[in-house]
mmCIF file of C-alpha atoms in Angstrom:
data_model
loop_
_atom_site.group_PDB
_atom_site.id
_atom_site.type_symbol
_atom_site.label_atom_id
_atom_site.label_comp_id
_atom_site.label_asym_id
_atom_site.label_seq_id
_atom_site.Cartn_x
_atom_site.Cartn_y
_atom_site.Cartn_z
ATOM 1 C CA MET A 1 14.308 -30.795 -2.679
ATOM 2 C CA ASN A 2 14.702 -29.177 -6.075
ATOM 3 C CA THR A 3 15.079 -25.520 -5.119
ATOM 4 C CA THR A 4 15.308 -24.549 -8.783
ATOM 5 C CA LEU A 5 11.644 -25.484 -9.169
ATOM 6 C CA THR A 6 10.472 -24.626 -5.661
ATOM 7 C CA ARG A 7 11.673 -21.031 -5.572
ATOM 8 C CA PRO A 8 9.944 -19.896 -8.784
ATOM 9 C CA ARG A 9 6.753 -21.621 -7.614
ATOM 10 C CA THR A 10 7.001 -19.844 -4.267
ATOM 11 C CA MET A 11 7.532 -16.559 -6.071
ATOM 12 C CA ARG A 12 4.446 -17.120 -8.212
ATOM 13 C CA ARG A 13 2.360 -17.998 -5.159
ATOM 14 C CA GLN A 14 3.508 -14.874 -3.361
ATOM 15 C CA ARG A 15 2.761 -12.677 -6.343
ATOM 16 C CA LEU A 16 -0.672 -14.241 -6.795
ATOM 17 C CA THR A 17 -1.332 -13.705 -3.080
ATOM 18 C CA VAL A 18 -0.544 -10.012 -3.505
ATOM 19 C CA TYR A 19 -2.869 -9.710 -6.485
ATOM 20 C CA ALA A 20 -5.633 -11.723 -4.784
ATOM 21 C CA GLY A 21 -5.429 -9.585 -1.644
ATOM 22 C CA LEU A 22 -5.590 -6.372 -3.660
ATOM 23 C CA ALA A 23 -8.522 -7.702 -5.673
ATOM 24 C CA GLY A 24 -10.240 -8.698 -2.436
ATOM 25 C CA TYR A 25 -9.882 -5.170 -1.092
ATOM 26 C CA VAL A 26 -11.267 -3.559 -4.252
ATOM 27 C CA THR A 27 -14.135 -6.061 -4.431
ATOM 28 C CA ALA A 28 -15.121 -5.699 -0.769
ATOM 29 C CA THR A 29 -15.102 -1.903 -0.764
ATOM 30 C CA GLY A 30 -16.904 -1.767 -4.104
ATOM 31 C CA ALA A 31 -19.554 -4.146 -2.796
ATOM 32 C CA ALA A 32 -20.013 -1.987 0.306
ATOM 33 C CA ASP A 33 -20.717 1.013 -1.920
ATOM 34 C CA LEU A 34 -23.209 -0.935 -4.034
ATOM 35 C CA ILE A 35 -25.032 -2.408 -1.035
ATOM 36 C CA ASN A 36 -25.452 1.040 0.513
ATOM 37 C CA PRO A 37 -26.681 3.332 -2.292
ATOM 38 C CA ASP A 38 -27.996 5.848 0.250
ATOM 39 C CA TRP A 39 -24.468 6.490 1.470
ATOM 40 C CA SER A 40 -22.305 8.982 -0.393
ATOM 41 C CA PRO A 41 -18.853 7.657 -1.336
ATOM 42 C CA ILE A 42 -17.915 11.276 -1.988
ATOM 43 C CA GLU A 43 -18.456 12.270 1.655
ATOM 44 C CA ALA A 44 -18.284 9.077 3.738
ATOM 45 C CA MET A 45 -14.893 7.479 4.244
ATOM 46 C CA VAL A 46 -14.454 3.769 3.595
ATOM 47 C CA SER A 47 -14.148 2.892 7.279
ATOM 48 C CA HIS A 48 -17.529 4.503 8.039
ATOM 49 C CA TYR A 49 -19.206 1.728 6.051
ATOM 50 C CA ALA A 50 -18.472 -0.604 8.959
ATOM 51 C CA HIS A 51 -21.659 0.881 10.452
ATOM 52 C CA ALA A 52 -23.708 0.385 7.286
ATOM 53 C CA ASP A 53 -25.355 -2.732 5.876
ATOM 54 C CA ALA A 54 -22.840 -5.566 5.386
ATOM 55 C CA GLY A 55 -20.402 -3.660 7.567
ATOM 56 C CA TRP A 56 -18.244 -6.778 7.865
ATOM 57 C CA LEU A 57 -16.978 -6.047 4.350
ATOM 58 C CA ILE A 58 -14.782 -3.229 5.659
ATOM 59 C CA PRO A 59 -12.632 -5.237 8.098
ATOM 60 C CA LEU A 60 -12.496 -7.941 5.412
ATOM 61 C CA ALA A 61 -11.214 -5.370 2.926
ATOM 62 C CA LEU A 62 -8.553 -4.101 5.322
ATOM 63 C CA LEU A 63 -7.396 -7.615 6.169
ATOM 64 C CA SER A 64 -7.236 -8.461 2.457
ATOM 65 C CA LEU A 65 -5.027 -5.428 1.918
ATOM 66 C CA ALA A 66 -2.867 -6.456 4.882
ATOM 67 C CA THR A 67 -2.532 -9.968 3.435
ATOM 68 C CA ALA A 68 -1.417 -8.599 0.073
ATOM 69 C CA SER A 69 1.096 -6.300 1.744
ATOM 70 C CA THR A 70 2.444 -9.115 3.918
ATOM 71 C CA ALA A 71 3.014 -11.286 0.849
ATOM 72 C CA LEU A 72 4.896 -8.415 -0.788
ATOM 73 C CA LEU A 73 6.933 -7.884 2.376
ATOM 74 C CA HIS A 74 7.907 -11.553 2.376
ATOM 75 C CA ARG A 75 9.028 -11.302 -1.247
ATOM 76 C CA ILE A 76 11.193 -8.321 -0.405
ATOM 77 C CA ILE A 77 12.749 -9.737 2.766
ATOM 78 C CA SER A 78 13.390 -13.237 1.462
ATOM 79 C CA GLY A 79 14.984 -11.877 -1.685
ATOM 80 C CA ASN A 80 13.876 -15.023 -3.482
ATOM 81 C CA GLU A 81 14.872 -13.890 -6.921
ATOM 82 C CA PRO A 82 17.536 -16.404 -8.037
ATOM 83 C CA ARG A 83 20.351 -14.814 -9.925
ATOM 84 C CA PRO A 84 23.652 -16.215 -11.221
ATOM 85 C CA THR A 85 26.796 -15.059 -9.482
ATOM 86 C CA PRO A 86 27.885 -11.904 -11.339
ATOM 87 C CA GLN A 87 31.073 -11.939 -13.328
ATOM 88 C CA PRO A 88 33.818 -9.460 -12.337
ATOM 89 C CA ALA A 89 32.932 -7.056 -15.144
ATOM 90 C CA GLU A 90 29.248 -7.177 -14.245
ATOM 91 C CA THR A 91 30.025 -6.718 -10.571
ATOM 92 C CA ALA A 92 32.067 -3.618 -11.341
ATOM 93 C CA LEU A 93 29.224 -2.248 -13.420
ATOM 94 C CA LEU A 94 26.657 -2.779 -10.701
ATOM 95 C CA ARG A 95 28.716 -1.384 -7.856
ATOM 96 C CA THR A 96 28.052 2.275 -8.416
ATOM 97 C CA ALA A 97 29.370 4.943 -6.099
ATOM 98 C CA ASP A 98 25.976 6.172 -4.940
ATOM 99 C CA GLY A 99 23.926 2.999 -5.161
ATOM 100 C CA PRO A 100 23.613 -0.294 -3.298
ATOM 101 C CA ARG A 101 26.155 -3.004 -4.003
ATOM 102 C CA TRP A 102 24.573 -6.005 -5.626
ATOM 103 C CA THR A 103 25.350 -9.607 -4.745
ATOM 104 C CA ALA A 104 24.108 -12.929 -6.103
ATOM 105 C CA GLY A 105 21.154 -12.883 -3.700
ATOM 106 C CA GLY A 106 20.093 -9.314 -4.393
ATOM 107 C CA PRO A 107 20.888 -5.892 -2.894
ATOM 108 C CA ARG A 108 22.429 -5.711 0.531
ATOM 109 C CA TRP A 109 20.371 -3.764 3.009
ATOM 110 C CA THR A 110 20.793 -0.026 2.643
ATOM 111 C CA ALA A 111 19.542 2.629 5.041
ATOM 112 C CA GLY A 112 16.718 3.415 2.629
ATOM 113 C CA GLY A 113 15.830 -0.246 2.221
ATOM 114 C CA LYS A 114 15.710 -0.826 5.965
ATOM 115 C CA ALA A 115 13.579 2.266 6.534
ATOM 116 C CA ALA A 116 11.199 1.305 3.728
ATOM 117 C CA THR A 117 10.816 -2.216 5.103
ATOM 118 C CA THR A 118 10.048 -0.848 8.562
ATOM 119 C CA LEU A 119 7.442 1.500 7.098
ATOM 120 C CA LEU A 120 5.819 -1.390 5.230
ATOM 121 C CA VAL A 121 5.581 -3.315 8.518
ATOM 122 C CA VAL A 122 3.943 -0.259 10.126
ATOM 123 C CA TRP A 123 1.471 -0.102 7.230
ATOM 124 C CA ILE A 124 0.517 -3.758 7.692
ATOM 125 C CA ALA A 125 0.145 -3.453 11.466
ATOM 126 C CA ALA A 126 -1.981 -0.318 11.064
ATOM 127 C CA LEU A 127 -4.292 -2.093 8.608
ATOM 128 C CA ILE A 128 -4.823 -4.932 11.065
ATOM 129 C CA LEU A 129 -5.528 -2.488 13.895
ATOM 130 C CA GLY A 130 -7.962 -0.600 11.687
ATOM 131 C CA ALA A 131 -9.798 -3.840 10.934
ATOM 132 C CA LEU A 132 -10.010 -4.859 14.596
ATOM 133 C CA PHE A 133 -11.070 -1.435 15.895
ATOM 134 C CA PRO A 134 -13.838 0.163 13.786
ATOM 135 C CA THR A 135 -14.142 3.898 13.517
ATOM 136 C CA ASP A 136 -17.046 5.855 14.991
ATOM 137 C CA PRO A 137 -20.227 6.285 12.910
ATOM 138 C CA TYR A 138 -20.278 8.816 10.110
ATOM 139 C CA GLY A 139 -21.146 12.403 11.009
ATOM 140 C CA GLN A 140 -19.589 12.469 14.477
ATOM 141 C CA TRP A 141 -16.660 14.700 13.545
ATOM 142 C CA ASP A 142 -17.487 17.177 16.334
ATOM 143 C CA ARG A 143 -17.775 14.576 19.116
ATOM 144 C CA PRO A 144 -15.010 13.075 21.260
ATOM 145 C CA PRO A 145 -13.987 9.719 19.746
ATOM 146 C CA SER A 146 -14.669 6.423 21.461
ATOM 147 C CA THR A 147 -11.751 4.195 22.445
ATOM 148 C CA SER A 148 -12.257 2.114 19.314
ATOM 149 C CA GLY A 149 -12.548 5.240 17.199
ATOM 150 C CA MET A 150 -9.372 6.662 18.724
ATOM 151 C CA VAL A 151 -7.393 3.489 17.998
ATOM 152 C CA HIS A 152 -8.783 3.368 14.467
ATOM 153 C CA GLY A 153 -7.880 7.012 13.917
ATOM 154 C CA LEU A 154 -4.306 6.443 15.070
ATOM 155 C CA ALA A 155 -4.055 3.349 12.881
ATOM 156 C CA ALA A 156 -5.369 5.305 9.900
ATOM 157 C CA LEU A 157 -2.825 8.071 10.477
ATOM 158 C CA LEU A 158 0.016 5.545 10.574
ATOM 159 C CA ALA A 159 -1.269 3.652 7.544
ATOM 160 C CA PHE A 160 -1.864 6.634 5.294
ATOM 161 C CA THR A 161 1.510 8.161 6.200
ATOM 162 C CA SER A 162 3.719 5.069 6.126
ATOM 163 C CA LEU A 163 2.775 3.581 2.752
ATOM 164 C CA PRO A 164 3.667 6.563 0.516
ATOM 165 C CA ALA A 165 6.929 7.000 2.422
ATOM 166 C CA ALA A 166 7.718 3.307 1.933
ATOM 167 C CA ALA A 167 6.776 3.544 -1.742
ATOM 168 C CA VAL A 168 9.162 6.444 -2.330
ATOM 169 C CA LEU A 169 12.051 4.770 -0.496
ATOM 170 C CA PHE A 170 11.584 1.361 -2.114
ATOM 171 C CA THR A 171 11.281 2.959 -5.541
ATOM 172 C CA ARG A 172 14.471 4.940 -4.980
ATOM 173 C CA VAL A 173 16.371 1.764 -4.072
ATOM 174 C CA TRP A 174 14.881 -0.383 -6.832
ATOM 175 C CA ARG A 175 15.549 2.162 -9.570
ATOM 176 C CA ARG A 176 19.255 1.460 -9.030
ATOM 177 C CA ASP A 177 18.799 -2.269 -9.519
ATOM 178 C CA PRO A 178 19.280 -3.283 -13.185
ATOM 179 C CA ARG A 179 16.729 -6.056 -12.687
ATOM 180 C CA ARG A 180 14.055 -3.464 -11.881
ATOM 181 C CA ARG A 181 14.662 -1.165 -14.838
ATOM 182 C CA PRO A 182 11.731 -2.538 -16.872
ATOM 183 C CA ALA A 183 9.383 -1.475 -14.046
ATOM 184 C CA ALA A 184 11.234 1.687 -12.984
ATOM 185 C CA ARG A 185 8.896 4.126 -14.706
ATOM 186 C CA ARG A 186 5.742 2.477 -13.354
ATOM 187 C CA LEU A 187 7.232 2.353 -9.867
ATOM 188 C CA THR A 188 8.102 6.040 -10.023
ATOM 189 C CA VAL A 189 4.730 7.138 -11.402
ATOM 190 C CA THR A 190 2.706 5.166 -8.860
ATOM 191 C CA ALA A 191 4.958 6.253 -5.973
ATOM 192 C CA VAL A 192 4.480 9.908 -6.939
ATOM 193 C CA LEU A 193 0.722 9.344 -7.170
ATOM 194 C CA THR A 194 0.643 7.964 -3.613
ATOM 195 C CA VAL A 195 2.325 11.112 -2.310
ATOM 196 C CA ILE A 196 0.070 13.500 -4.246
ATOM 197 C CA ALA A 197 -3.075 11.618 -3.248
ATOM 198 C CA TYR A 198 -1.979 11.559 0.395
ATOM 199 C CA LEU A 199 -1.432 15.326 0.454
ATOM 200 C CA VAL A 200 -4.857 15.969 -1.100
ATOM 201 C CA LEU A 201 -6.444 13.614 1.439
ATOM 202 C CA VAL A 202 -4.803 15.477 4.321
ATOM 203 C CA LEU A 203 -6.118 18.767 2.937
ATOM 204 C CA THR A 204 -9.708 17.532 2.640
ATOM 205 C CA PHE A 205 -9.609 15.770 6.004
ATOM 206 C CA MET A 206 -8.413 18.922 7.756
ATOM 207 C CA ASP A 207 -11.192 20.826 5.989
ATOM 208 C CA VAL A 208 -13.916 18.463 7.219
ATOM 209 C CA GLN A 209 -12.581 18.876 10.743
ATOM 210 C CA GLY A 210 -12.754 22.657 10.481
ATOM 211 C CA SER A 211 -14.461 25.183 8.232
ATOM 212 C CA ARG A 212 -15.661 22.779 5.509
ATOM 213 C CA ALA A 213 -14.799 25.272 2.814
ATOM 214 C CA LEU A 214 -13.995 22.560 0.257
ATOM 215 C CA THR A 215 -17.490 21.739 -0.964
ATOM 216 C CA PHE A 216 -18.642 20.736 -4.416
ATOM 217 C CA GLY A 217 -22.238 20.887 -5.585
ATOM 218 C CA PRO A 218 -24.490 18.980 -3.177
ATOM 219 C CA TRP A 219 -21.572 17.476 -1.264
ATOM 220 C CA GLU A 220 -20.484 19.118 1.970
ATOM 221 C CA SER A 221 -17.083 17.432 1.876
ATOM 222 C CA LEU A 222 -14.892 15.504 -0.533
ATOM 223 C CA VAL A 223 -12.980 13.448 2.013
ATOM 224 C CA GLY A 224 -14.655 10.178 1.012
ATOM 225 C CA LEU A 225 -13.598 10.639 -2.603
ATOM 226 C CA THR A 226 -10.048 11.714 -1.802
ATOM 227 C CA GLU A 227 -9.617 8.802 0.603
ATOM 228 C CA ARG A 228 -10.715 6.353 -2.076
ATOM 229 C CA LEU A 229 -8.376 7.892 -4.633
ATOM 230 C CA THR A 230 -5.551 7.669 -2.108
ATOM 231 C CA LEU A 231 -6.212 4.016 -1.341
ATOM 232 C CA TRP A 232 -6.496 3.193 -5.043
ATOM 233 C CA SER A 233 -3.101 4.807 -5.628
ATOM 234 C CA TYR A 234 -1.702 2.656 -2.811
ATOM 235 C CA VAL A 235 -3.214 -0.455 -4.395
ATOM 236 C CA ALA A 236 -1.668 0.521 -7.735
ATOM 237 C CA TRP A 237 1.812 0.882 -6.241
ATOM 238 C CA LEU A 238 1.540 -2.424 -4.373
ATOM 239 C CA ALA A 239 0.529 -4.179 -7.596
ATOM 240 C CA VAL A 240 3.416 -2.641 -9.532
ATOM 241 C CA ALA A 241 5.829 -3.498 -6.711
ATOM 242 C CA ALA A 242 4.678 -7.123 -6.751
ATOM 243 C CA HIS A 243 5.372 -7.241 -10.478
ATOM 244 C CA ALA A 244 8.718 -5.478 -10.100
ATOM 245 C CA THR A 245 9.966 -7.971 -7.522
ATOM 246 C CA SER A 246 9.329 -10.885 -9.862
ATOM 247 C CA HIS A 247 12.255 -12.911 -11.183
ATOM 248 C CA ASP A 248 11.756 -11.220 -14.534
ATOM 249 C CA PRO A 249 9.908 -7.886 -14.095
ATOM 250 C CA ARG A 250 9.214 -7.746 -17.842
ATOM 251 C CA ARG A 251 6.749 -10.645 -17.569
#
């Protein structure tokens, strides 16, 4: 088999799978909002739409996001970015004191790389759990959660926490890779956005569980909006990461 041709084709398929999965998530959640105009996307979280009309769109959206993330994970683990064996001078240049040591197949595993990969696996598993176990209906913040709602809540906690941590760690590792320099700024910006959005989401979620002091106009809470902004920032980082792990990130 001609691996010279097969590997770039595999890379393109993986990248397209990431983009298709991300597009599927955005399309499904957007459709859920359009189909349910009586629901407020400012107040109701995405997962609550599982109890609205066309509720099947929500597990579909989560599974699409999990598919995109799995394709990205495979790109990262397989390291299928062919590269010529570095010359001695190039090797010396790449082997910095504080960075990973590069080989023909890509960076050897560092502590940060291993931790980031583990966090990405947690993110994927949490998305699948969230799709299989729907949350409780909207407006039941003050009631004990059902078993399904409890599992979904735990999955959401793991998902929302693991992805920004993975984004920061992966970005830190990739910024040291000369092959990633064309995408370094975009990786950094989107990784920072995931962290900021996550912190704002935590603030608004804690508010809706307590005093509900963070209101705006007719809306009693902003948790639906902040959750959407957080997920969009995650989608943005995943898209940039898929581009950055291409054979030539400048394309």
